PDB file of C-alpha atoms in Angstrom:
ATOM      1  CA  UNK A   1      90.944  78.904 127.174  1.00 31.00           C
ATOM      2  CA  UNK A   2      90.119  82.111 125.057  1.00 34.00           C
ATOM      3  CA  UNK A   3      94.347  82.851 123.347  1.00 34.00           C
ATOM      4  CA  UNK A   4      94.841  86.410 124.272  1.00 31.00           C
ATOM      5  CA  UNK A   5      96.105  88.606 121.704  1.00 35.00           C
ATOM      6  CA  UNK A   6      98.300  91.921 121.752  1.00 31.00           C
ATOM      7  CA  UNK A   7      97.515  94.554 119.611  1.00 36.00           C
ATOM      8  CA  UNK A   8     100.026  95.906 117.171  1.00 37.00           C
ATOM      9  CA  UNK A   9      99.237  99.519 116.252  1.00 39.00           C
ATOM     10  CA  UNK A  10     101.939 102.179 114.870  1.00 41.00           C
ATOM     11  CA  UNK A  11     100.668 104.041 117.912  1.00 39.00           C
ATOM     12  CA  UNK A  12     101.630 101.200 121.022  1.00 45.00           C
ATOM     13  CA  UNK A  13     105.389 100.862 121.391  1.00 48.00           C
ATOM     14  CA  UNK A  14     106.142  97.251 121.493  1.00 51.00           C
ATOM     15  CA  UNK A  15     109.068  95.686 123.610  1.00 64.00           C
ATOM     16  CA  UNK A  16     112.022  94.897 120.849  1.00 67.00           C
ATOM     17  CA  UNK A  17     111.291  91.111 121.275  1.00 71.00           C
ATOM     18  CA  UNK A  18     107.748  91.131 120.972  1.00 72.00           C
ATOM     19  CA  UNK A  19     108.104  93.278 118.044  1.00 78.00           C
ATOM     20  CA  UNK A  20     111.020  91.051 116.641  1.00 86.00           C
ATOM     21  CA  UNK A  21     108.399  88.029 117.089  1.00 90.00           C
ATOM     22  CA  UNK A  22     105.876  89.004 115.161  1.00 92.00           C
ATOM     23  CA  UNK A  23     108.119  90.377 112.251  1.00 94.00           C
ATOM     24  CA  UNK A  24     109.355  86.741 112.170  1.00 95.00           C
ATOM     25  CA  UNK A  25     106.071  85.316 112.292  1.00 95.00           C
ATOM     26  CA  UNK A  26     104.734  87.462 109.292  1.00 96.00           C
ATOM     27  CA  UNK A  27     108.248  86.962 107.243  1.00 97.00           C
ATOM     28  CA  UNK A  28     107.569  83.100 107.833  1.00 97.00           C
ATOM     29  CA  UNK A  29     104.274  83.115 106.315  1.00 97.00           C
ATOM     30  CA  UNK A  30     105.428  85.402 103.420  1.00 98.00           C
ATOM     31  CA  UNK A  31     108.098  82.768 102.715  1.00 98.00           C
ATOM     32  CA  UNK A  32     105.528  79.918 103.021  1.00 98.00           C
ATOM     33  CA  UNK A  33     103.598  81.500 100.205  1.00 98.00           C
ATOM     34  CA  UNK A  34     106.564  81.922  97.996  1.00 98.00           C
ATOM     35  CA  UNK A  35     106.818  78.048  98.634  1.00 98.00           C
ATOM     36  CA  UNK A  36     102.927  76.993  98.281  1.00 97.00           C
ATOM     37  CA  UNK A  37     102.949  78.870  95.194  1.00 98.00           C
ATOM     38  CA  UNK A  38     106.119  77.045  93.614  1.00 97.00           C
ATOM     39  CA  UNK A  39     104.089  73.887  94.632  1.00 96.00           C
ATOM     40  CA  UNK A  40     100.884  74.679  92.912  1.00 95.00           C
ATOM     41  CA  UNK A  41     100.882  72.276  89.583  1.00 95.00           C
ATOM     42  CA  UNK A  42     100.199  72.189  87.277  1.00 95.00           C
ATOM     43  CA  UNK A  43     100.004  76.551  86.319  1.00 96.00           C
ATOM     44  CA  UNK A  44     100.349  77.398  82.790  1.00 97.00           C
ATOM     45  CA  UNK A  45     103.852  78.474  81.942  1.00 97.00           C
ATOM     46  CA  UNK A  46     105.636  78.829  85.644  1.00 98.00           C
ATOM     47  CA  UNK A  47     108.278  77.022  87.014  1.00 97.00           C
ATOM     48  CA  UNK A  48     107.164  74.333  89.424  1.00 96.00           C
ATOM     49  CA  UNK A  49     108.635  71.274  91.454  1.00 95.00           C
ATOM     50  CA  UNK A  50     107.513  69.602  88.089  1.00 96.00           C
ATOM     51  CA  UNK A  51     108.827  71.195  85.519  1.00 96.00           C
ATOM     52  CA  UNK A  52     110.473  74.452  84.450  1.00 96.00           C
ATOM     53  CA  UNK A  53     107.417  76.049  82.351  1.00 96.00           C
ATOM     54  CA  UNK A  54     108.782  78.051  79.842  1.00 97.00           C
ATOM     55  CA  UNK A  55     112.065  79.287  81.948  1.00 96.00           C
ATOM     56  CA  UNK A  56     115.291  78.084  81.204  1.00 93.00           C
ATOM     57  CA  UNK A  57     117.231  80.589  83.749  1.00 94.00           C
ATOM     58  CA  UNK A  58     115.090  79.124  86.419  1.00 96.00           C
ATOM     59  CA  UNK A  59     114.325  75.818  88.655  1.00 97.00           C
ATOM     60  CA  UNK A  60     112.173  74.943  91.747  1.00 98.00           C
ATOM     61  CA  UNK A  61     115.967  74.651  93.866  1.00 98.00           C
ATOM     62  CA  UNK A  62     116.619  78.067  92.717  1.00 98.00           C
ATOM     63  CA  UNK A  63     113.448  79.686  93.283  1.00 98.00           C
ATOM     64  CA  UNK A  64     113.517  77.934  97.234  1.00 98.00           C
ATOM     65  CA  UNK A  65     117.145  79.339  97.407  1.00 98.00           C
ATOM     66  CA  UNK A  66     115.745  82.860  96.523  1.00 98.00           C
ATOM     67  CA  UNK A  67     112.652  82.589  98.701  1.00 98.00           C
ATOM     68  CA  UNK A  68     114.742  81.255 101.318  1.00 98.00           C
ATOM     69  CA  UNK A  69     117.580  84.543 101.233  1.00 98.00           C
ATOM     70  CA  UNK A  70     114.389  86.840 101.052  1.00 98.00           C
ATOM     71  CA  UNK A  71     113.139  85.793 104.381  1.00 98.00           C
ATOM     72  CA  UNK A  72     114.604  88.170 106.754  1.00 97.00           C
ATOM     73  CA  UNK A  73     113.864  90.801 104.849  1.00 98.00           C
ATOM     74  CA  UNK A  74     110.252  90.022 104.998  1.00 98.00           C
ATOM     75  CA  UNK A  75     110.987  90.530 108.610  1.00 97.00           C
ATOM     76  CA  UNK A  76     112.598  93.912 107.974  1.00 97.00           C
ATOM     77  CA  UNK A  77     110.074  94.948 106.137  1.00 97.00           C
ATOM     78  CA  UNK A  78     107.429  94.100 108.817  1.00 96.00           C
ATOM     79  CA  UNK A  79     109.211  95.520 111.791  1.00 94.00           C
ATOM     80  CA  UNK A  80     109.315  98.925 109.763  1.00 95.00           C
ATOM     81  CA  UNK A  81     105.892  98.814 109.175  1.00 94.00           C
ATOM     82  CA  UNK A  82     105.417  98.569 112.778  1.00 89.00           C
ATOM     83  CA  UNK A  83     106.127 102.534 113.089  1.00 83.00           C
ATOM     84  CA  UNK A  84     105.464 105.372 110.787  1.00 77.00           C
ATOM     85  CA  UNK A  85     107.439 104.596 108.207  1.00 88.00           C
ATOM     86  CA  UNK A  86     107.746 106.073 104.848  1.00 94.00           C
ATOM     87  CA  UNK A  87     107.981 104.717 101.501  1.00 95.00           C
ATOM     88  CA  UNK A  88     111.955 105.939 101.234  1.00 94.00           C
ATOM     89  CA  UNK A  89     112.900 102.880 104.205  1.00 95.00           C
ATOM     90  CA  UNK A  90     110.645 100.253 102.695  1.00 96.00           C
ATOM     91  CA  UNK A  91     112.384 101.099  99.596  1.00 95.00           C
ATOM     92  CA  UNK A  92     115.460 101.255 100.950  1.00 96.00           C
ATOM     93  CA  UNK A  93     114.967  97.523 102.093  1.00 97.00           C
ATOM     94  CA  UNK A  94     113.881  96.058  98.933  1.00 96.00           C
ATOM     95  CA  UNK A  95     116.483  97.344  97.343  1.00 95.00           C
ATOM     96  CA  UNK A  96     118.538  95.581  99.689  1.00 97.00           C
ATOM     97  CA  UNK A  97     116.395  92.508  99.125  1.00 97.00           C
ATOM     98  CA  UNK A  98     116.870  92.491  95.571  1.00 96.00           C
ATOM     99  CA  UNK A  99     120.502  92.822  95.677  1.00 97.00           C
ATOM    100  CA  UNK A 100     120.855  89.739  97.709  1.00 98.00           C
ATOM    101  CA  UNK A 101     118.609  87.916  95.689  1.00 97.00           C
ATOM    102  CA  UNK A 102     120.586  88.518  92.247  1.00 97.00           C
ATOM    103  CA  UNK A 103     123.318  88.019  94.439  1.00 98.00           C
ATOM    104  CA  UNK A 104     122.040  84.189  95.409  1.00 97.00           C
ATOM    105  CA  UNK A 105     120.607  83.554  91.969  1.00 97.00           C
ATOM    106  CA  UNK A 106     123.656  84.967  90.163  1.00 97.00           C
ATOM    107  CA  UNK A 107     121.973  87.872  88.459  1.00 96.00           C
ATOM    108  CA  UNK A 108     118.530  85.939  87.986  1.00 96.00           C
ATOM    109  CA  UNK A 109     115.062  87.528  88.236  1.00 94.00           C
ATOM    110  CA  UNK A 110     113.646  85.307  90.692  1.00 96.00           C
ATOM    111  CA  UNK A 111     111.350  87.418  92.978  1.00 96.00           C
ATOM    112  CA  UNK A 112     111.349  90.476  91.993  1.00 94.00           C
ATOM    113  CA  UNK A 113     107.589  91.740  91.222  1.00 94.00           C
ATOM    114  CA  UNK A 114     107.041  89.323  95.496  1.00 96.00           C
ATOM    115  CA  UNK A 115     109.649  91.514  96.958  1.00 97.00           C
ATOM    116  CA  UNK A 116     108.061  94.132  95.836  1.00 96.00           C
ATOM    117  CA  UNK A 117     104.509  93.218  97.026  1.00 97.00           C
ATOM    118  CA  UNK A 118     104.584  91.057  99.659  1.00 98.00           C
ATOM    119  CA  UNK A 119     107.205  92.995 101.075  1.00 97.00           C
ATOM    120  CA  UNK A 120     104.715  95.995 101.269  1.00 97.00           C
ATOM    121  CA  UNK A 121     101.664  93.368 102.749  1.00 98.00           C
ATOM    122  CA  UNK A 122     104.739  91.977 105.291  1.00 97.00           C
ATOM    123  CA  UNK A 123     105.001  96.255 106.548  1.00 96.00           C
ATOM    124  CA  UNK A 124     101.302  96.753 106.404  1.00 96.00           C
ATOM    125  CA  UNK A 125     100.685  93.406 108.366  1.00 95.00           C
ATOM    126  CA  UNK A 126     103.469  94.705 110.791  1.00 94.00           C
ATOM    127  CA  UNK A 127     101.387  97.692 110.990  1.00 91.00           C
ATOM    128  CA  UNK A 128      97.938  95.851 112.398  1.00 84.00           C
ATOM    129  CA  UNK A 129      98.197  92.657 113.531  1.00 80.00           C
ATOM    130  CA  UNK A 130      97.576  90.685 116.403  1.00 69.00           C
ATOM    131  CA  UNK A 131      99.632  87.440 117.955  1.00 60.00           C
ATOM    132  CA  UNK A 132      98.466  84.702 120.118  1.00 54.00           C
ATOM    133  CA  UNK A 133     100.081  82.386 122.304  1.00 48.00           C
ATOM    134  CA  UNK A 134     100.410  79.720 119.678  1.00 56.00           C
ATOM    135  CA  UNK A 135     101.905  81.664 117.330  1.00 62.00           C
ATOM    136  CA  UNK A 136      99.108  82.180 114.928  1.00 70.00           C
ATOM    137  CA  UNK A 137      99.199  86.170 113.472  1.00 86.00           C
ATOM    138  CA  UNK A 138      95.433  87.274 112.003  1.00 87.00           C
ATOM    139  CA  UNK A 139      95.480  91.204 110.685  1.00 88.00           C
ATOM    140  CA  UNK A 140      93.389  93.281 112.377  1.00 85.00           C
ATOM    141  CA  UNK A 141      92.734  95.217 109.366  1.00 90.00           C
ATOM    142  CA  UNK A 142      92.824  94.686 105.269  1.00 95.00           C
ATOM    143  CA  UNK A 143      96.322  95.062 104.516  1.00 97.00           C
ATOM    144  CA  UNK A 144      95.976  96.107 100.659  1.00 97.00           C
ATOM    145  CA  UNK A 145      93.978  99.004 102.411  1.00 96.00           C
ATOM    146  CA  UNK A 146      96.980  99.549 105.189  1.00 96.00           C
ATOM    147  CA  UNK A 147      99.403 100.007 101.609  1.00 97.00           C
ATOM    148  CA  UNK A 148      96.840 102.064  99.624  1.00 97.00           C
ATOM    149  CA  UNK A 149      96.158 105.088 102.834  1.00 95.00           C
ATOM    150  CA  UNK A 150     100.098 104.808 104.454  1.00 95.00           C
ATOM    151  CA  UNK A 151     102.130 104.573 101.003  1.00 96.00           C
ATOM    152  CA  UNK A 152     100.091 104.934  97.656  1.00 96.00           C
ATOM    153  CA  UNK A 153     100.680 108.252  97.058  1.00 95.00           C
ATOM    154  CA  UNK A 154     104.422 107.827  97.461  1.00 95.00           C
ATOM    155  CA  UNK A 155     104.361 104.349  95.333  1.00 93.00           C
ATOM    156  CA  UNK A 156     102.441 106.596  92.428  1.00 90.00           C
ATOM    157  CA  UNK A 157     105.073 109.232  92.667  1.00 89.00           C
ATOM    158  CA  UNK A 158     108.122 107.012  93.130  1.00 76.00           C
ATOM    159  CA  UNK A 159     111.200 106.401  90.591  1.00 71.00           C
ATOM    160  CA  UNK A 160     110.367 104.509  87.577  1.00 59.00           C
ATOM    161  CA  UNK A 161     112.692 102.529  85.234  1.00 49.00           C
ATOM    162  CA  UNK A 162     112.456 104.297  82.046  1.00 40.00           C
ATOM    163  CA  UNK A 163     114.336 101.433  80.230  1.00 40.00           C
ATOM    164  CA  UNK A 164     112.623  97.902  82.017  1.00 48.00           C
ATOM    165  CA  UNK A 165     111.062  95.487  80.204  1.00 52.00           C
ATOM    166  CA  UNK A 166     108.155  96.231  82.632  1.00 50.00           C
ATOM    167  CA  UNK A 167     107.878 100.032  81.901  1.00 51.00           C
ATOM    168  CA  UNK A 168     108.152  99.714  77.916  1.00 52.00           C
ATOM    169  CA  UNK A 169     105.304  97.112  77.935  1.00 53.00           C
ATOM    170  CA  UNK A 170     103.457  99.780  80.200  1.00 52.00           C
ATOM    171  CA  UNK A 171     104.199 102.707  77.735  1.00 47.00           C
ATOM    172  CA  UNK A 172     103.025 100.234  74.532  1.00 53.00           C
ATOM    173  CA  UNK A 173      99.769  98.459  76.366  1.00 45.00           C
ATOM    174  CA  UNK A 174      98.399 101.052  78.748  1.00 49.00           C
ATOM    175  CA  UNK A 175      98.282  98.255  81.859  1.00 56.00           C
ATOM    176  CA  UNK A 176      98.171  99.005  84.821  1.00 65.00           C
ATOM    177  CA  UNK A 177     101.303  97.355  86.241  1.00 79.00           C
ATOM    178  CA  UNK A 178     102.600  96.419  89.975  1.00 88.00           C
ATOM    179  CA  UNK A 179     102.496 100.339  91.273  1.00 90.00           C
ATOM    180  CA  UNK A 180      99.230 100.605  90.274  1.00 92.00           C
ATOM    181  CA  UNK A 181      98.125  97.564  91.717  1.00 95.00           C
ATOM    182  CA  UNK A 182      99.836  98.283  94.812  1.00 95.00           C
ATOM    183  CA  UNK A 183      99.127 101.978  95.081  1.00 95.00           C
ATOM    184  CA  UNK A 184      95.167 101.010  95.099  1.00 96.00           C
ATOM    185  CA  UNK A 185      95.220  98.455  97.716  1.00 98.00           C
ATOM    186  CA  UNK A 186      95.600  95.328  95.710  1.00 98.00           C
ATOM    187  CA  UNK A 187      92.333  94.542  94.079  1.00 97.00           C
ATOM    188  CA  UNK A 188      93.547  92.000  92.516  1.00 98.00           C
ATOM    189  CA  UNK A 189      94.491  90.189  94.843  1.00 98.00           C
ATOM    190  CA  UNK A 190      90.961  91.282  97.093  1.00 98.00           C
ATOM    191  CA  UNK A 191      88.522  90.991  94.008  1.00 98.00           C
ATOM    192  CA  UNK A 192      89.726  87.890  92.233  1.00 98.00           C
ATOM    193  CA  UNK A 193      92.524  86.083  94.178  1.00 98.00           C
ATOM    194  CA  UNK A 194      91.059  85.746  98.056  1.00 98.00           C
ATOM    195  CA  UNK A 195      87.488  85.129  96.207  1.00 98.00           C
ATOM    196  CA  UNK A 196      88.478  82.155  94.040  1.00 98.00           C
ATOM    197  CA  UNK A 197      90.550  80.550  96.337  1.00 98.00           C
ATOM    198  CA  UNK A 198      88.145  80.307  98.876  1.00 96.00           C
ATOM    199  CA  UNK A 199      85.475  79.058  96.808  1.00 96.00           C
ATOM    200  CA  UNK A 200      87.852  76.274  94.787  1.00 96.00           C
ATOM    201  CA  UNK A 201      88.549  75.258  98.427  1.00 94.00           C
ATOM    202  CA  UNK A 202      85.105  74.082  98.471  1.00 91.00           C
ATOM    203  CA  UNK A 203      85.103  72.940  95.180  1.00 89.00           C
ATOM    204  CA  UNK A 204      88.060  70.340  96.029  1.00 89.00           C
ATOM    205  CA  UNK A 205      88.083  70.148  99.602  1.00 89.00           C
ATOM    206  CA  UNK A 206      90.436  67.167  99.838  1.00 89.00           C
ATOM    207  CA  UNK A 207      92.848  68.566  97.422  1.00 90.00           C
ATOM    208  CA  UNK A 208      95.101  71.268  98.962  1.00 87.00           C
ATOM    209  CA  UNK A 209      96.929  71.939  95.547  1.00 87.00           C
ATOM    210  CA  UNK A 210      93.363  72.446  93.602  1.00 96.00           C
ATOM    211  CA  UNK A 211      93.039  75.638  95.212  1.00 97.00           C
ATOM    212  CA  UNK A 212      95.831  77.658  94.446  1.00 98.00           C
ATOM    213  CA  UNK A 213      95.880  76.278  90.931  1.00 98.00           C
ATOM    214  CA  UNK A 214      92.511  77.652  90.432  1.00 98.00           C
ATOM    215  CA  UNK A 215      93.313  80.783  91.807  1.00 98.00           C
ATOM    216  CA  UNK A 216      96.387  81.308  88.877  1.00 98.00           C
ATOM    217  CA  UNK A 217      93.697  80.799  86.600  1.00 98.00           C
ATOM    218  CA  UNK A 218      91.635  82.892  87.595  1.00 98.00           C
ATOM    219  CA  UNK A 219      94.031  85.429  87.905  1.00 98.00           C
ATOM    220  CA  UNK A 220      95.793  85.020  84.493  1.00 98.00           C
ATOM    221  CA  UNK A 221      91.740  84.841  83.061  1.00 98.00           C
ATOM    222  CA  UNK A 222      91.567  88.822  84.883  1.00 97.00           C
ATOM    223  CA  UNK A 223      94.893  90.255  84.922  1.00 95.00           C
ATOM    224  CA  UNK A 224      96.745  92.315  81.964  1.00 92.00           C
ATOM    225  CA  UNK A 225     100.270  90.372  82.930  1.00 92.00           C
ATOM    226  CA  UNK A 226     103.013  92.542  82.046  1.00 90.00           C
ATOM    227  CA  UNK A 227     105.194  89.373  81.678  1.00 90.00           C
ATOM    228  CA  UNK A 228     102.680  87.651  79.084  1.00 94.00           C
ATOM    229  CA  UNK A 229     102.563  91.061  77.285  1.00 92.00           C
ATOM    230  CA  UNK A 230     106.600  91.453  77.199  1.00 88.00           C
ATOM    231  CA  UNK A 231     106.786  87.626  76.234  1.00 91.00           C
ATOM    232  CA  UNK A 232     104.054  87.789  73.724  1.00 91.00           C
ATOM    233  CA  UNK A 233     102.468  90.687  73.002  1.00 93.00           C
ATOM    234  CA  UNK A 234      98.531  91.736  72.933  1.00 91.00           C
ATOM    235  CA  UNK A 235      98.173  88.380  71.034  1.00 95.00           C
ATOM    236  CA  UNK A 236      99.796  86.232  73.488  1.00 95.00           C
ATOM    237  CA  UNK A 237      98.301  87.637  76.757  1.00 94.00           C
ATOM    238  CA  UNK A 238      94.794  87.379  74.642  1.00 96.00           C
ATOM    239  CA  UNK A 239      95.825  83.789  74.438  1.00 97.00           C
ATOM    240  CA  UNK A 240      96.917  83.092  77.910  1.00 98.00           C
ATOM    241  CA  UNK A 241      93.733  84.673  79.260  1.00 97.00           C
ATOM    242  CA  UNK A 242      91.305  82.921  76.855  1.00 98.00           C
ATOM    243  CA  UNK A 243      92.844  79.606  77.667  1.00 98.00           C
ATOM    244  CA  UNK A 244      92.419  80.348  81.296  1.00 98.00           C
ATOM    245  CA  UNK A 245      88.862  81.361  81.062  1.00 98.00           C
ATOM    246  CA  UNK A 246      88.051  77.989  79.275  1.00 98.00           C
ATOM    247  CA  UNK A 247      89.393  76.099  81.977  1.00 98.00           C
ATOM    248  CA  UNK A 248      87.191  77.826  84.426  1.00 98.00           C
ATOM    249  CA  UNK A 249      84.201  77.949  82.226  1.00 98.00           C
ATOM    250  CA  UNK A 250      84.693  74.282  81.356  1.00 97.00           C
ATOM    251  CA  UNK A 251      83.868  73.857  85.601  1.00 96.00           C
ATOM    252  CA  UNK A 252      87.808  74.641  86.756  1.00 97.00           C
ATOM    253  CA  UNK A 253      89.227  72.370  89.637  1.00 96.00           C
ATOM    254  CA  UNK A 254      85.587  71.460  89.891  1.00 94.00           C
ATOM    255  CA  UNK A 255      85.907  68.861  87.473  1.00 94.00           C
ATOM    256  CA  UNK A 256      87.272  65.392  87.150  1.00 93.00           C
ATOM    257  CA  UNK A 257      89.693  65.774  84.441  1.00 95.00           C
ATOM    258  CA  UNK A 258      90.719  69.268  85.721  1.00 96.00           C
ATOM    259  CA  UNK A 259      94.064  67.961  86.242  1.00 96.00           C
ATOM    260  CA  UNK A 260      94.904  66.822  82.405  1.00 97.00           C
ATOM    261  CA  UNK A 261      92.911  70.360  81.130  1.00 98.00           C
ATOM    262  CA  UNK A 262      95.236  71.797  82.986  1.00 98.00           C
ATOM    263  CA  UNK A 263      98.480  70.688  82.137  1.00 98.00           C
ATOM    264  CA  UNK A 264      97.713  70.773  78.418  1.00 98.00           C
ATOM    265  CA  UNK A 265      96.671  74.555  78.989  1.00 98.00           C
ATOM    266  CA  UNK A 266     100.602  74.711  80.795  1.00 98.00           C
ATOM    267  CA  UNK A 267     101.521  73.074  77.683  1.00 98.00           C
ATOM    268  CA  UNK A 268      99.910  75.658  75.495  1.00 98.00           C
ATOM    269  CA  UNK A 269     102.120  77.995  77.111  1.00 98.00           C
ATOM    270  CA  UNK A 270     105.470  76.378  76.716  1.00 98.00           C
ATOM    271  CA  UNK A 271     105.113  75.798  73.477  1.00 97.00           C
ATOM    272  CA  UNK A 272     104.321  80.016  73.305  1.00 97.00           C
ATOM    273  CA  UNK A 273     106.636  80.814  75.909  1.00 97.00           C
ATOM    274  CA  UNK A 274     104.274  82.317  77.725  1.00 97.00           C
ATOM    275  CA  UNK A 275     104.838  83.253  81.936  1.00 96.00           C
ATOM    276  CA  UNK A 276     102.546  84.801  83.555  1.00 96.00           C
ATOM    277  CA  UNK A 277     105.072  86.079  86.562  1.00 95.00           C
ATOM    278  CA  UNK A 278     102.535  88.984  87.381  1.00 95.00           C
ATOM    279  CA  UNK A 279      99.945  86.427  88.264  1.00 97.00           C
ATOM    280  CA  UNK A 280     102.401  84.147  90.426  1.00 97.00           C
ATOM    281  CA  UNK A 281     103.528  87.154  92.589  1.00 97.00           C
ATOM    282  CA  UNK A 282      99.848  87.780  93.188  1.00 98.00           C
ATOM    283  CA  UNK A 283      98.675  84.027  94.007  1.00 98.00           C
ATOM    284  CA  UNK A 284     101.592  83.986  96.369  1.00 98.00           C
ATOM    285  CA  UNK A 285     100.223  87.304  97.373  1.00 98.00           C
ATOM    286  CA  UNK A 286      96.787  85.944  97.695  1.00 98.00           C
ATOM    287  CA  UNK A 287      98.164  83.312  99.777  1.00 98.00           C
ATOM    288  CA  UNK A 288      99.768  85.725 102.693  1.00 98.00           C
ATOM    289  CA  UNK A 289      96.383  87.966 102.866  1.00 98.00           C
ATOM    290  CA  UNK A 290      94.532  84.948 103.332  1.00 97.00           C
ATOM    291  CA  UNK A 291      96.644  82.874 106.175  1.00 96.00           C
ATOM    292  CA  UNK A 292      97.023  86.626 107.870  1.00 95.00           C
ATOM    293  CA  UNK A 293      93.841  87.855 107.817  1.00 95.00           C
ATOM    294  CA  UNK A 294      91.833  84.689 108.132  1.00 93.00           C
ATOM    295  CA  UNK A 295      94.401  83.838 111.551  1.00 89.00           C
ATOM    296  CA  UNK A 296      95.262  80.316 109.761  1.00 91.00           C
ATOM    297  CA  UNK A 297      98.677  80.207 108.863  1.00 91.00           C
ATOM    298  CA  UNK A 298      99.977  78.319 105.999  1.00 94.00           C
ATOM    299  CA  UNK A 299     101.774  75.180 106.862  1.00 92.00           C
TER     300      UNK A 299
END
């Protein structure tokens, strides 16, 4: 039998539990990510169930406890995004979000950049998706493109940090930074992240960690990380993203030995200190798009 499927539009007024269901539903697989992405091993420089990469504030247990606390305001986030809601409530939330994260981690970073943007894929996914009986939520329309026309103006005009980390390496390096990426609909995440990961699925069918691994890569190999910049300047995010692009040249997760390449690239970047957080938050970001708008959710 054919699963029916009800249509989530800003326009249809859902009954509260309905609407309360599918808020869960995307908030679960936005926490899923967050986990599959802490699985992925070995990725150059970022904490793991392995190791620590080149964090010493930071663990696997602490990163589950954050993703864990950040859950039901995933679900926040995507019951706003179910009406027309403006940029000041999702705000509003993550602010919220953030507090209780710092307030779990005790004052750690954890998830900052992922509240951020999966919380604004969690409202756009609230905004146009679809259910079916078994629990499975597909988007019935891009959700990068759902941010960029509801809330990219707002996200280009909103406050900015003048004294961050983030927005000094922005002033000194000219990249382009989380709003930006946001504010045009992710193509990050739509032009290298959903891309590679689909093709290093076929690449390594029969290795579920292969995928997301090559995905970092690939995104490290693209992506002007404002955390590799902060940690190590032009010359260490030059590093970091000529190291990835010789693991993919070299044939990626496609090859035998891609394991070993791979951890002595992670290597590479301890002994730098190099973490490209940017690229995590957008291979866990990657992850959500793909298990909402491809219907199959991540386990």
């Amino acid at each position: 039998m054919t699963a029916t499927r009800v249509a989530i539009t800003p326009h249809v007024p859902l009954r509260r539990r309905d609407r309360d269901l599918l808020a869960e539903l995307i908030a679960i697989q936005a926490h899923r990510a967050l986990l599959h992405e802490l699985a992925a091993w070995p990725k150059p420089g970022l904490v793991s169930h392995v190791d620590n990469g080149s964090h010493r504030d930071m663990n696997a247990a602490l990163l589950r406890t954050s993703a864990e606390v950040l859950r039901p305001f995933f679900a926040e986030l995507a019951c706003a995004g179910q009406g027309l809601t403006g940029m000041n409530r999702l705000r509003a939330i993550g602010l919220r979000a953030e507090a209780a994260m710092l307030r779990a981690t005790g004052g750690i970073n954890t998830h900052r950049g992922a509240i951020f943007g999966l919380g604004l894929l969690c409202a756009a996914a609230g905004t146009a998706a679809s259910t079916s009986r078994g629990g499975a939520v597909l988007a019935t329309s891009p959700l990068g493109s759902i941010v960029a026309r509801r809330w990219g103006d707002d996200i280009r005009r909103g406050p900015i940090p003048l004294f961050s980390h983030g927005s000094a390496v922005l002033r000194q390096h000219g990249a382009r930074g989380a709003r930006a990426e946001a504010a045009d609909g992710f193509p990050s995440v739509y032009d290298i992240g959903l891309p590679t990961l689909r093709l290093a699925r076929a690449l390594a069918p029969y290795d579920a960690a292969a995928a997301p691994v090559q995905t970092c890569f690939a995104l490290i190999a693209a992506v002007r990380d404002i955390n590799l910049l902060h940690r190590g300047g032009a010359e260490g995010a030059r590093f970091a993203a000529d190291a990835a692009a010789n693991f993919l040249s070299a044939g990626g997760v496609g090859a035998p030995d891609w394991r070993a390449r791979a951890t002595a690239v992670h290597a590479g970047f301890v002994a730098r200190n190099l973490s490209p957080g940017g690229c995590a938050d957008l291979l866990a970001m990657t992850l959500l798009v793909d298990a909402l708008e491809s219907g199959t959710a991540l386990p």
